[in-house]
Amino acid sequence: MSSRAPEAPGTPGTPGEHGEAGAAPARTRRPALWLLLLPAAFFCAAPLVANRIEPRVLGVPFLLAWTVAATLLSPLVIWAVGRLDPLYRTGAAEPIPADRGRTDGAVAPAPPGRPEGGTGPRGTEGGAYRSGPEGPNSPEGGAR
Amino acid sequence: MTGSAAVATTIFALAMVVTLAVGLLSARGRGKGLAEWSVSGRGLGVLFVWVLMAGESYTSFSFLGTAGWSFSFGVPILYLVAYLTVGFAVAYVVGPALWTYATRHGLISIADIAEHRFRSRPLGMLVAVVGTVFLVPYVQVQIQGMGVVVNAMTYGRVDLGLAAVVSFVVAETFVLVSGLRGSAWVSALKDVLAIAAVVFLAVYVPVHYLHGLGDLAHRMVAEKPGWLTFPGHESGGLGGAWFVSTLLLNGVTITVFPTTVAGYLSARSPNTLRRNAMLLPWYQLLLFIPMLVGATALFVVPGLHNPDLALFRLVTDSLPAPLVALVGVAGALSAIVPMSVFMLAIGTLCGRTLLGGGNGADPRGSSGPVRRESAKGDSSTGELRVKRLSQLVCLLAGLVALAGSLVYPNTLVQLSVLSYEGLAQVVPAVLLALYWRGMTAPGAVAGMLAGLAAMTALWASGNDPWHGVNGGVLALALNLLVTLAVSRLGHRARRGARAGAAAGSDPPRPHPGAPGPVPEPASDSAGERTGGGET
């Protein structure tokens, strides 16, 4: 389903030699993000495999029980993704491919009459861009 | 009943005064700049972002429509919980992504983001117009929802029109003065009331009318099995395919909804948003309760004329006036909070991009004072002017919606059904464009227009859902195809032009629409590189 593309962790493997200064390098691998497809999978499966009343779970019709279970499991999945995501543990900003190639000063164009070009007011970012104590390719990312 | 009506009306009036006070006081001692008004100066922590975004997701539809759908159709209403939950999974990535891009470049809305990404103010304006067209009906839905709630809770004493005017005045006043921070504070008040009211109803209603939840489940299975499996009871095509396509479409679209984005951009850091993606889904469990109440109404008032009143009918029927008023105030605030954020989002969309001369990213744009927020967030004259324009649009949008609710209560509401399908068409230009560097402005515009046309055609011809599939999904597929094709053609034309120039021969004419959305040469070649490999 193409509309889900933004969710795919496209960062690994895309060519990006220029890490954003101060941010976690763009090549940080985040395989755990694929788990974010699980909530959609739970709910999409509901009409396919759970579209019936029996068996009842604690008296609740099966389709409803399935949906409640999916609603309870989803935040746990998202929580697990956070635990496995190196960017969450370092508090780093999200890598934005559209910014790559614009952030190194040589490329950024300064439109006439503007003090700042594509680089933007980096001063506003505050502590959000600190790179964490762990390295960008810290093995815990996928190991746990 | 007059005594009860007087009590309920008094409580309602008091609640409105308290709401106004909370909303107005919340901005005391804060800056007066555009970013403070639109996105709370990007300073909200986990708790307030949670409160604000929970408040946005639990609207008056939750009290009225959720119980109503449950009463009329049964399980198709589960799509609401499904797409909101899926939306938070998507938001784990999308929220911090939009936050990062917008904060880095000082942007305040999706139109601002699109304008900056493509260095094209016309594209930003298109996004602003599309956003406004599909948000104004939503404001009207909230105003009318408020009317219904207040009319029901005061036992018919306050009529629909008066309630609509009151909701408009309250929401508009505090949002004009306090901006998003006002909405966040009122939302805190609302969340406490709504959680208390709804949890109480979950226990009380099934026990009062039936022998508890177990009996409700039993009687549903025995007497109303048609409500318990897809496609529900006489739902008119709301089957499994509709459920799946709608939850996927809405789950992605809600992450670029201008109101959701206002919440994202108000956050202090990316981790604020990641944490919220983990915490907010729990709030959606509350949505199951109006569904239960709607199902209970099937056995209590089976001949109910207006299904939207399923919940309030039971509430007024079974509770004393002060408790009715409490539930009513929770319902009323559930209209006011989203309404205020919707109006603010419309103001923010239009104020800078449409009327304020853009954010200065478009090299073709007019010269003038720099309109981006400065690094320190202090307010320059240009920024204040943009803020005034945004507030003006915020007021006008509210007035249009109010007039619509008083004069044409049914016309605009029809449009709100299409809000998600329409806003889905900006997903490529606002969101995908941050990941796919090869997307060009002509591609994004052509795709968006194609998607909107397809969606409108499907709807107008009565083909939505089309063979059970949400029309917005089909329109988005067309949108993506056109975006891809036009972007690729643009690259090819430019490459051809360059090759021709290098060979010294007669250069083929570049595509007329092609002249660069991305002016810098380095990015240009980068676009080629990724354009070949990605997609």
XYZ file of C-alpha atoms in Angstrom:
679
model
C 0.000 0.000 0.000
C 1.821 2.998 -1.241
C 0.257 5.491 1.114
C 2.119 3.846 3.932
C 5.479 4.611 2.407
C 6.329 7.466 4.767
C 6.263 5.082 7.606
C 8.849 2.766 6.131
C 12.260 3.245 7.645
C 13.869 4.358 4.453
C 17.009 5.709 6.021
C 19.106 2.578 6.013
C 20.726 2.094 2.689
C 19.920 5.412 1.090
C 23.013 7.266 0.070
C 23.669 10.014 2.554
C 27.278 10.881 3.112
C 26.476 14.221 4.679
C 25.180 13.595 8.138
C 23.406 16.574 9.599
C 25.762 18.412 11.823
C 24.935 17.767 15.434
C 22.138 15.366 14.631
C 22.415 11.646 14.781
C 24.043 10.600 11.534
C 21.533 9.812 8.850
C 22.756 6.267 8.495
C 21.576 5.174 11.923
C 19.790 1.906 11.429
C 16.328 1.649 12.942
C 14.991 -1.776 12.058
C 12.523 -1.615 14.941
C 10.450 0.908 12.994
C 9.073 -1.943 10.900
C 7.188 -3.027 14.028
C 5.055 0.082 13.618
C 3.230 -1.797 10.869
C 1.858 -4.222 13.455
C -1.043 -2.068 14.735
C -2.285 -1.622 11.179
C -1.885 -5.366 10.624
C -3.908 -6.178 13.753
C -6.802 -3.973 12.724
C -6.700 -4.906 9.039
C -6.880 -8.546 9.996
C -10.072 -7.966 11.977
C -12.601 -8.269 9.126
C -10.554 -11.031 7.482
C -9.961 -13.515 10.288
C -12.127 -12.270 13.146
C -15.436 -11.407 11.509
C -17.581 -13.638 13.711
C -19.357 -13.698 17.027
C -18.069 -17.006 18.377
C -15.888 -17.909 20.208
C -16.683 -15.323 22.803
C -13.916 -14.013 25.024
C -15.217 -13.445 28.563
C -18.653 -13.110 27.020
C -17.528 -10.485 24.510
C -18.235 -11.299 20.841
C -15.048 -12.293 19.025
C -14.778 -9.371 16.588
C -15.163 -6.858 19.387
C -12.712 -8.740 21.601
C -10.192 -8.780 18.740
C -10.502 -5.027 18.283
C -10.152 -4.336 21.995
C -7.066 -6.572 22.091
C -5.572 -4.729 19.127
C -6.230 -1.409 20.855
C -4.457 -2.676 23.974
C -1.509 -4.247 22.138
C -0.783 -1.303 19.838
C 0.541 1.109 22.445
C 2.712 -1.697 23.805
C 4.152 -2.221 20.326
C 4.825 1.501 19.926
C 6.443 1.533 23.351
C 8.664 -1.392 22.356
C 9.663 0.449 19.182
C 10.756 3.382 21.303
C 12.824 1.123 23.510
C 14.566 -0.317 20.453
C 14.985 2.961 18.591
C 18.449 4.524 18.988
C 17.071 7.964 18.114
C 14.567 7.774 20.941
C 17.211 6.813 23.433
C 19.428 9.718 22.413
C 16.564 12.184 21.955
C 17.830 12.931 18.473
C 15.875 14.665 15.736
C 14.279 12.683 12.954
C 16.447 12.318 9.841
C 14.868 14.232 6.954
C 16.145 13.138 3.546
C 14.858 16.365 1.965
C 17.284 18.318 4.134
C 20.266 16.270 3.094
C 22.546 18.142 0.734
C 21.053 21.432 1.841
C 22.508 21.494 5.295
C 26.174 21.762 4.416
C 26.783 25.444 4.028
C 28.462 25.276 0.633
C 25.242 24.212 -1.033
C 22.680 26.280 0.783
C 21.505 29.030 -1.512
C 20.893 32.415 -0.030
C 17.979 33.972 -1.872
C 18.784 37.602 -2.551
C 17.958 39.832 0.352
C 17.576 37.027 2.853
C 20.016 36.557 5.667
C 19.503 32.831 5.803
C 19.155 30.250 3.110
C 18.107 26.663 3.334
C 20.044 26.179 6.493
C 17.465 27.846 8.672
C 17.794 29.234 12.147
C 19.644 26.428 13.755
C 19.832 28.302 16.993
C 16.235 27.444 17.818
C 16.884 23.783 18.043
C 18.266 23.865 21.510
C 19.187 20.627 23.134
C 17.090 18.513 20.847
C 19.954 17.852 18.505
C 22.488 16.707 20.972
C 24.032 13.478 19.923
C 23.699 10.939 22.614
C 26.293 9.127 24.614
C 25.880 6.038 22.510
C 27.375 5.844 19.090
C 25.170 6.073 16.045
C 25.501 2.403 15.265
C 25.189 1.231 18.808
C 24.542 -2.480 18.612
C 21.613 -2.408 21.013
C 19.495 -0.928 18.252
C 18.534 -4.248 16.799
C 20.017 -6.662 19.236
C 17.522 -6.440 22.038
C -38.854 19.283 34.390
C -38.406 23.051 34.650
C -36.442 22.726 37.875
C -34.028 20.309 36.255
C -33.728 22.547 33.235
C -32.880 25.541 35.409
C -30.207 23.591 37.278
C -28.674 22.240 34.094
C -28.756 25.628 32.377
C -27.081 27.294 35.347
C -24.334 24.691 35.469
C -23.797 25.032 31.751
C -23.519 28.819 32.000
C -21.048 28.550 34.869
C -18.989 26.045 32.927
C -18.780 28.408 29.979
C -17.565 31.219 32.235
C -14.918 28.956 33.751
C -13.855 27.829 30.280
C -13.439 31.394 29.121
C -11.456 32.293 32.227
C -9.121 29.325 31.892
C -8.639 29.982 28.200
C -7.989 33.678 28.617
C -5.675 33.383 31.620
C -3.532 30.673 30.067
C -1.564 33.079 27.912
C -0.723 35.520 30.688
C 2.923 36.387 30.775
C 3.609 34.691 27.452
C 5.081 36.251 24.346
C 2.941 37.956 21.761
C 4.631 36.497 18.696
C 3.229 34.464 15.841
C 4.908 31.236 16.938
C 3.537 31.621 20.457
C 0.001 32.006 19.113
C 0.164 29.295 16.445
C 2.297 26.627 18.071
C 2.702 27.739 21.713
C 6.252 28.857 21.054
C 7.213 25.193 20.470
C 7.459 24.797 24.208
C 4.863 22.249 25.372
C 6.029 19.192 27.269
C 4.734 15.627 27.181
C 1.768 16.282 29.478
C 0.365 19.276 27.636
C 0.866 17.808 24.190
C -0.945 14.707 25.436
C -3.781 16.765 26.875
C -4.084 18.876 23.746
C -3.989 16.022 21.266
C -6.279 13.847 23.341
C -8.667 16.768 23.438
C -8.520 17.073 19.675
C -9.231 13.417 19.074
C -12.205 13.181 21.432
C -14.679 15.504 19.734
C -18.414 15.963 20.020
C -18.619 13.208 17.398
C -17.411 10.855 20.102
C -20.482 11.581 22.214
C -22.981 11.876 19.381
C -21.814 10.065 16.265
C -20.041 7.205 17.993
C -23.102 6.235 19.989
C -25.249 6.933 16.942
C -23.270 4.691 14.581
C -23.161 1.975 17.183
C -26.934 2.227 17.533
C -27.609 2.294 13.790
C -24.900 0.114 12.242
C -22.924 -1.707 14.934
C -19.302 -2.734 14.321
C -18.449 -0.345 11.451
C -17.927 2.318 14.124
C -14.833 0.385 15.217
C -13.043 2.135 12.324
C -12.769 5.169 14.608
C -10.673 3.402 17.225
C -8.760 1.560 14.512
C -7.587 4.565 12.534
C -6.805 6.673 15.585
C -4.630 3.899 16.986
C -2.920 3.238 13.661
C -2.449 6.982 13.352
C -0.378 7.035 16.535
C 1.882 4.304 15.199
C 2.427 6.376 12.061
C 2.847 9.464 14.217
C 5.813 7.897 15.983
C 7.769 8.660 12.816
C 5.761 11.421 11.175
C 5.349 13.640 14.237
C 9.064 14.035 14.931
C 9.747 14.289 11.189
C 7.392 17.218 10.644
C 8.577 18.741 13.914
C 12.224 18.487 12.875
C 11.678 19.998 9.451
C 9.414 22.775 10.703
C 11.550 23.701 13.696
C 14.763 23.678 11.708
C 13.320 26.087 9.167
C 10.968 28.073 11.416
C 7.719 26.836 9.832
C 4.265 26.820 11.425
C 1.833 24.880 9.200
C 1.635 22.234 6.496
C 1.266 24.953 3.855
C 4.418 26.555 5.234
C 6.196 23.193 5.067
C 5.155 22.565 1.465
C 6.152 26.082 0.442
C 9.580 25.678 1.979
C 10.188 22.155 0.735
C 9.476 23.048 -2.879
C 10.604 26.673 -2.692
C 7.210 27.407 -4.210
C 4.655 29.733 -2.696
C 1.897 28.749 -5.160
C 2.197 25.161 -3.951
C 1.976 26.338 -0.363
C -1.116 28.350 -1.232
C -2.736 25.325 -2.840
C -2.158 23.313 0.321
C -3.582 26.161 2.412
C -6.714 26.353 0.271
C -7.278 22.594 0.298
C -6.771 22.508 4.054
C -9.206 25.359 4.617
C -11.898 23.944 2.340
C -11.903 20.665 4.222
C -11.535 22.119 7.720
C -14.302 24.742 7.746
C -17.023 22.068 7.510
C -15.399 20.377 10.489
C -15.784 23.547 12.519
C -19.436 23.615 11.549
C -19.890 19.993 12.593
C -18.527 20.896 16.012
C -20.761 23.959 16.325
C -23.828 21.915 15.440
C -22.706 19.106 17.703
C -22.462 21.605 20.531
C -25.976 22.779 19.739
C -27.336 19.250 19.978
C -25.483 18.525 23.226
C -26.528 21.724 24.957
C -30.106 21.413 23.776
C -30.273 17.884 25.151
C -28.584 18.613 28.477
C -30.819 21.600 29.257
C -33.922 19.526 28.491
C -34.582 21.621 25.405
C -34.455 24.946 27.192
C -31.449 26.334 25.288
C -32.218 26.050 21.598
C -29.813 24.896 18.897
C -29.105 28.339 17.497
C -28.314 29.945 20.832
C -26.040 27.053 21.777
C -24.232 27.408 18.457
C -23.632 31.106 19.046
C -22.414 30.489 22.609
C -19.951 27.818 21.497
C -18.638 30.076 18.761
C -18.178 33.074 21.059
C -16.431 31.071 23.789
C -14.081 29.166 21.479
C -13.287 32.139 19.289
C -12.592 34.477 22.222
C -10.037 32.364 23.981
C -8.353 31.099 20.852
C -7.955 34.606 19.451
C -6.400 35.806 22.685
C -4.433 32.811 23.874
C -3.847 30.784 20.732
C -2.969 27.125 20.962
C -1.980 27.423 24.609
C -5.555 28.426 25.428
C -6.828 25.305 23.698
C -4.360 23.180 25.629
C -5.510 24.536 28.996
C -9.196 24.246 28.217
C -8.430 20.770 26.973
C -7.047 19.870 30.382
C -10.360 20.887 31.951
C -12.226 18.973 29.290
C -10.181 15.774 29.589
C -10.807 15.545 33.329
C -14.552 16.005 32.859
C -14.797 13.723 29.837
C -12.876 10.879 31.467
C -14.942 11.139 34.630
C -18.241 11.336 32.757
C -17.513 8.528 30.348
C -16.128 6.100 32.906
C -19.169 6.745 35.058
C -21.482 6.059 32.119
C -19.667 2.830 31.308
C -20.533 1.462 34.722
C -23.889 3.100 35.286
C -25.805 2.783 32.029
C -25.601 -1.002 31.495
C -26.340 -1.605 35.177
C -29.272 0.791 35.268
C -30.997 -0.486 32.143
C -29.811 -4.090 31.902
C -28.163 -6.544 34.237
C -24.679 -5.201 33.604
C -22.208 -5.539 30.742
C -22.497 -9.320 30.601
C -26.223 -9.074 30.035
C -25.677 -6.444 27.351
C -23.273 -8.749 25.484
C -25.686 -11.631 25.902
C -28.661 -9.758 24.544
C -26.654 -8.311 21.646
C -25.635 -11.816 20.566
C -29.109 -13.232 21.061
C -31.190 -10.425 19.603
C -28.963 -8.210 17.443
C -26.272 -10.442 15.888
C -26.383 -8.349 12.704
C -24.728 -5.486 14.582
C -21.760 -7.605 15.690
C -20.042 -8.543 12.419
C -19.149 -6.670 9.248
C -20.828 -5.114 7.340
C -23.021 -4.268 10.307
C -26.738 -3.560 10.304
C -28.040 -1.942 7.096
C -24.855 0.089 6.890
C -24.931 0.582 3.129
C -21.595 -0.910 2.130
C -19.526 -0.380 5.273
C -17.997 -3.832 5.000
C -14.545 -5.266 5.591
C -12.970 -3.641 2.519
C -14.315 -0.267 3.553
C -13.039 -0.780 7.098
C -9.518 -1.688 5.990
C -9.186 1.003 3.332
C -10.607 3.698 5.587
C -8.463 2.870 8.576
C -5.312 2.923 6.431
C -6.223 6.146 4.673
C -7.330 7.966 7.813
C -4.472 6.574 9.880
C -1.960 8.215 7.557
C -4.018 11.320 6.856
C -4.586 12.220 10.484
C -0.839 12.718 10.866
C -0.914 15.626 8.402
C -4.260 17.042 9.532
C -3.519 20.743 10.131
C -4.855 20.445 13.669
C -2.693 17.430 14.464
C 0.303 19.229 13.013
C -0.387 22.225 15.253
C -0.077 19.790 18.164
C 3.162 18.326 16.779
C 4.774 21.705 16.240
C 3.901 22.862 19.731
C 6.075 20.126 21.219
C 9.342 20.899 22.921
C 11.394 18.098 21.404
C 11.086 15.080 19.097
C 10.970 12.771 22.078
C 7.931 14.617 23.434
C 6.124 13.413 20.327
C 7.554 9.896 20.390
C 6.455 9.529 23.987
C 3.009 10.805 23.089
C 2.726 8.242 20.330
C 3.141 5.630 23.067
C 0.748 7.255 25.531
C -2.103 8.621 23.428
C -3.493 5.288 22.192
C -4.580 4.476 25.742
C -6.973 7.398 25.632
C -8.778 5.796 22.697
C -10.067 3.068 24.993
C -12.592 5.649 26.178
C -14.186 5.545 22.730
C -15.518 2.074 23.387
C -17.834 3.486 26.041
C -20.125 5.621 23.843
C -20.316 2.538 21.623
C -21.543 0.501 24.587
C -24.059 3.170 25.463
C -25.279 3.296 21.864
C -25.720 -0.466 21.917
C -27.624 -0.252 25.193
C -29.948 2.299 23.607
C -30.962 -0.407 21.122
C -32.813 -2.133 23.945
C -34.071 0.952 25.776
C -35.237 3.294 23.001
C -35.337 1.040 19.934
C -37.427 3.494 17.927
C -35.106 6.468 18.467
C -35.681 8.964 15.685
C -32.270 10.667 15.742
C -29.525 8.078 16.449
C -27.048 10.831 17.345
C -29.048 11.403 20.501
C -28.680 7.789 21.653
C -26.282 8.679 24.446
C -27.940 11.852 25.685
C -31.371 10.294 25.551
C -30.270 7.682 28.063
C -28.408 10.234 30.157
C -31.324 12.641 30.527
C -33.675 9.734 31.040
C -31.776 8.113 33.887
C -29.728 10.713 35.749
C -30.503 13.698 38.019
C -30.033 17.164 36.571
C -26.599 17.993 38.030
C -25.096 14.791 36.600
C -26.813 15.388 33.274
C -25.219 18.808 33.264
C -21.813 17.352 34.026
C -21.997 14.950 31.096
C -23.349 17.768 28.981
C -20.496 20.094 29.851
C -18.006 17.338 28.982
C -19.776 16.965 25.641
C -19.877 20.702 25.076
C -16.170 21.103 25.806
C -15.543 18.195 23.464
C -16.971 20.437 20.777
C -15.283 23.641 21.906
C -11.706 22.374 22.172
C -11.447 20.829 18.701
C -13.390 23.759 17.256
C -10.867 26.216 18.653
C -7.922 24.232 17.300
C -9.603 23.876 13.901
C -10.151 27.617 13.644
C -6.619 28.319 14.799
C -5.236 25.868 12.236
C -7.174 27.556 9.450
C -5.834 30.929 10.561
C -2.297 29.590 10.660
C -2.631 27.932 7.246
C -3.863 31.095 5.571
C -2.273 33.865 7.609
C 1.298 33.481 6.457
C 1.184 31.449 3.285
C -1.868 32.938 1.610
C -2.032 36.518 2.899
C 1.244 37.258 4.618
C 3.511 36.953 1.604
C 4.810 33.481 2.349
C 7.805 32.434 4.392
C 10.428 33.749 2.010
C 11.581 30.343 0.792
C 10.341 30.951 -2.755
C 13.096 32.773 -4.653
C 10.462 34.212 -6.972
C 8.570 35.691 -4.056
C 8.298 39.376 -3.335
C 10.987 40.998 -1.256
C 10.155 42.459 2.087
C 10.839 41.937 5.724
C 11.923 38.475 6.655
C 8.792 36.746 7.816
C 10.205 33.661 9.329
C 10.229 33.635 13.048
C 13.560 34.749 14.309
C 15.781 32.488 16.289
C 14.930 34.122 19.577
C 11.208 33.998 18.918
C 10.812 37.727 19.532
C 8.225 39.553 17.522
C 9.233 41.700 14.626
C 6.719 43.930 12.925
C 6.364 41.627 9.917
C 5.655 38.700 12.168
C 3.047 40.620 14.141
C 1.329 41.581 10.921
C 1.160 37.919 9.924
C -0.216 37.065 13.341
C -2.983 39.662 12.951
C -3.839 38.245 9.528
C -3.942 34.733 10.976
C -6.277 35.868 13.747
C -8.483 37.594 11.196
C -8.771 34.393 9.150
C -9.404 32.448 12.354
C -12.354 34.750 13.075
C -13.698 34.725 9.517
C -13.518 30.937 9.252
C -15.460 30.646 12.490
C -18.078 33.103 11.252
C -18.519 31.176 8.006
C -18.995 27.958 9.934
C -21.407 29.599 12.359
C -23.438 31.088 9.516
C -23.442 27.686 7.839
C -24.714 25.989 10.955
C -27.516 28.514 11.374
C -28.556 28.853 7.737
C -27.550 25.666 5.907
C -27.170 23.066 8.620
C -26.875 20.189 6.160
C -24.877 21.492 3.216
C -21.426 21.971 4.700
C -21.718 18.947 6.911
C -21.876 16.860 3.760
C -18.398 18.154 2.960
C -17.003 17.136 6.317
C -17.616 13.519 5.386
C -14.975 14.090 2.724
C -12.470 15.842 4.996
C -10.155 12.885 5.391
C -10.332 11.931 1.743
C -9.564 15.505 0.725
C -6.720 16.079 3.145
C -5.253 12.712 2.162
C -4.426 14.347 -1.150
C -1.872 16.654 0.488
C 0.012 13.719 2.034
C 2.418 13.372 -0.935
C 3.279 17.084 -1.069
C 3.643 17.580 2.674
C 4.929 14.275 3.964
C 6.285 12.082 1.179
C 8.204 15.066 -0.196
C 10.327 15.125 2.956
C 11.475 11.588 2.165
C 11.570 11.616 -1.628
C 13.889 14.322 -2.793
C 13.086 13.717 -6.417
C 9.524 15.021 -6.109
C 9.074 18.269 -8.026
C 6.570 21.068 -7.497
C 4.799 20.425 -10.826
C 4.573 16.766 -9.888
C 3.127 17.531 -6.461
C 0.595 20.017 -7.865
C -0.504 17.748 -10.703
C -0.862 14.788 -8.351
C -2.832 16.747 -5.784
C -5.225 18.156 -8.376
C -5.688 14.740 -9.980
C -6.405 13.197 -6.598
C -8.906 15.889 -5.650
C -10.656 15.587 -9.009
C -10.875 11.798 -8.755
C -12.168 11.975 -5.209
C -14.807 14.564 -6.063
C -15.900 12.647 -9.153
C -16.273 9.387 -7.231
C -18.273 11.102 -4.520
C -20.478 13.180 -6.827
C -21.312 10.157 -8.967
C -22.301 8.128 -5.914
C -19.374 5.720 -6.314
C -17.793 6.303 -2.928
C -17.194 3.715 -1.511
C -16.309 2.149 -4.854
C -16.897 -1.607 -4.730
C -16.528 -1.323 -0.988
C -13.222 0.574 -1.105
C -12.892 4.083 0.298
C -12.782 6.508 -2.635
C -10.017 8.523 -1.001
C -7.645 5.562 -1.264
C -8.231 5.280 -5.008
C -7.785 9.031 -5.400
C -4.556 8.923 -3.415
C -3.252 6.096 -5.605
C -3.913 8.197 -8.697
C -2.356 11.187 -6.949
C 0.853 9.242 -6.279
C 1.026 7.894 -9.842
C 0.649 11.363 -11.349
C 3.148 12.851 -8.889
C 5.664 10.161 -9.788
C 5.146 10.453 -13.544
C 5.314 14.257 -13.706
C 8.334 14.419 -11.400
C 10.176 11.846 -13.501
C 9.318 13.623 -16.757
C 10.576 16.886 -15.290
C 13.898 15.302 -14.358
C 14.263 13.713 -17.768
C 13.541 16.980 -19.547
C 16.094 18.802 -17.450
C 18.711 16.125 -17.892
C 18.064 16.195 -21.620
C 18.479 19.942 -21.647
C 21.757 19.713 -19.826
C 23.100 16.960 -22.039
C 22.119 18.944 -25.118
C 23.848 22.037 -23.841
C 26.982 20.106 -23.033
C 27.154 18.622 -26.511
C 26.823 22.075 -27.984
C 23.922 21.013 -30.167
C 20.475 22.532 -30.248
C 19.177 21.935 -26.709
C 15.744 20.369 -26.479
C 13.245 22.629 -24.797
C 12.916 21.906 -21.120
C 9.498 21.002 -19.827
C 7.635 24.274 -19.439
C 6.696 23.503 -15.876
C 10.089 22.189 -14.982
C 12.098 25.251 -13.987
C 13.396 24.316 -10.703
C 11.401 23.857 -7.622
C 14.788 23.176 -6.142
C 16.995 25.950 -7.459
C 20.372 24.918 -6.224
C 22.470 22.859 -8.640
C 23.816 20.537 -5.994
C 20.369 19.516 -4.877
C 19.427 19.127 -8.481
C 21.966 16.410 -9.067
C 21.071 14.910 -5.722
C 17.504 14.724 -6.910
C 18.632 12.781 -9.922
C 20.633 10.401 -7.878
C 17.846 9.507 -5.538
C 15.226 9.832 -8.239
C 16.875 6.942 -10.026
C 17.248 4.712 -7.033
C 14.273 5.359 -4.821
C 10.536 5.248 -5.306
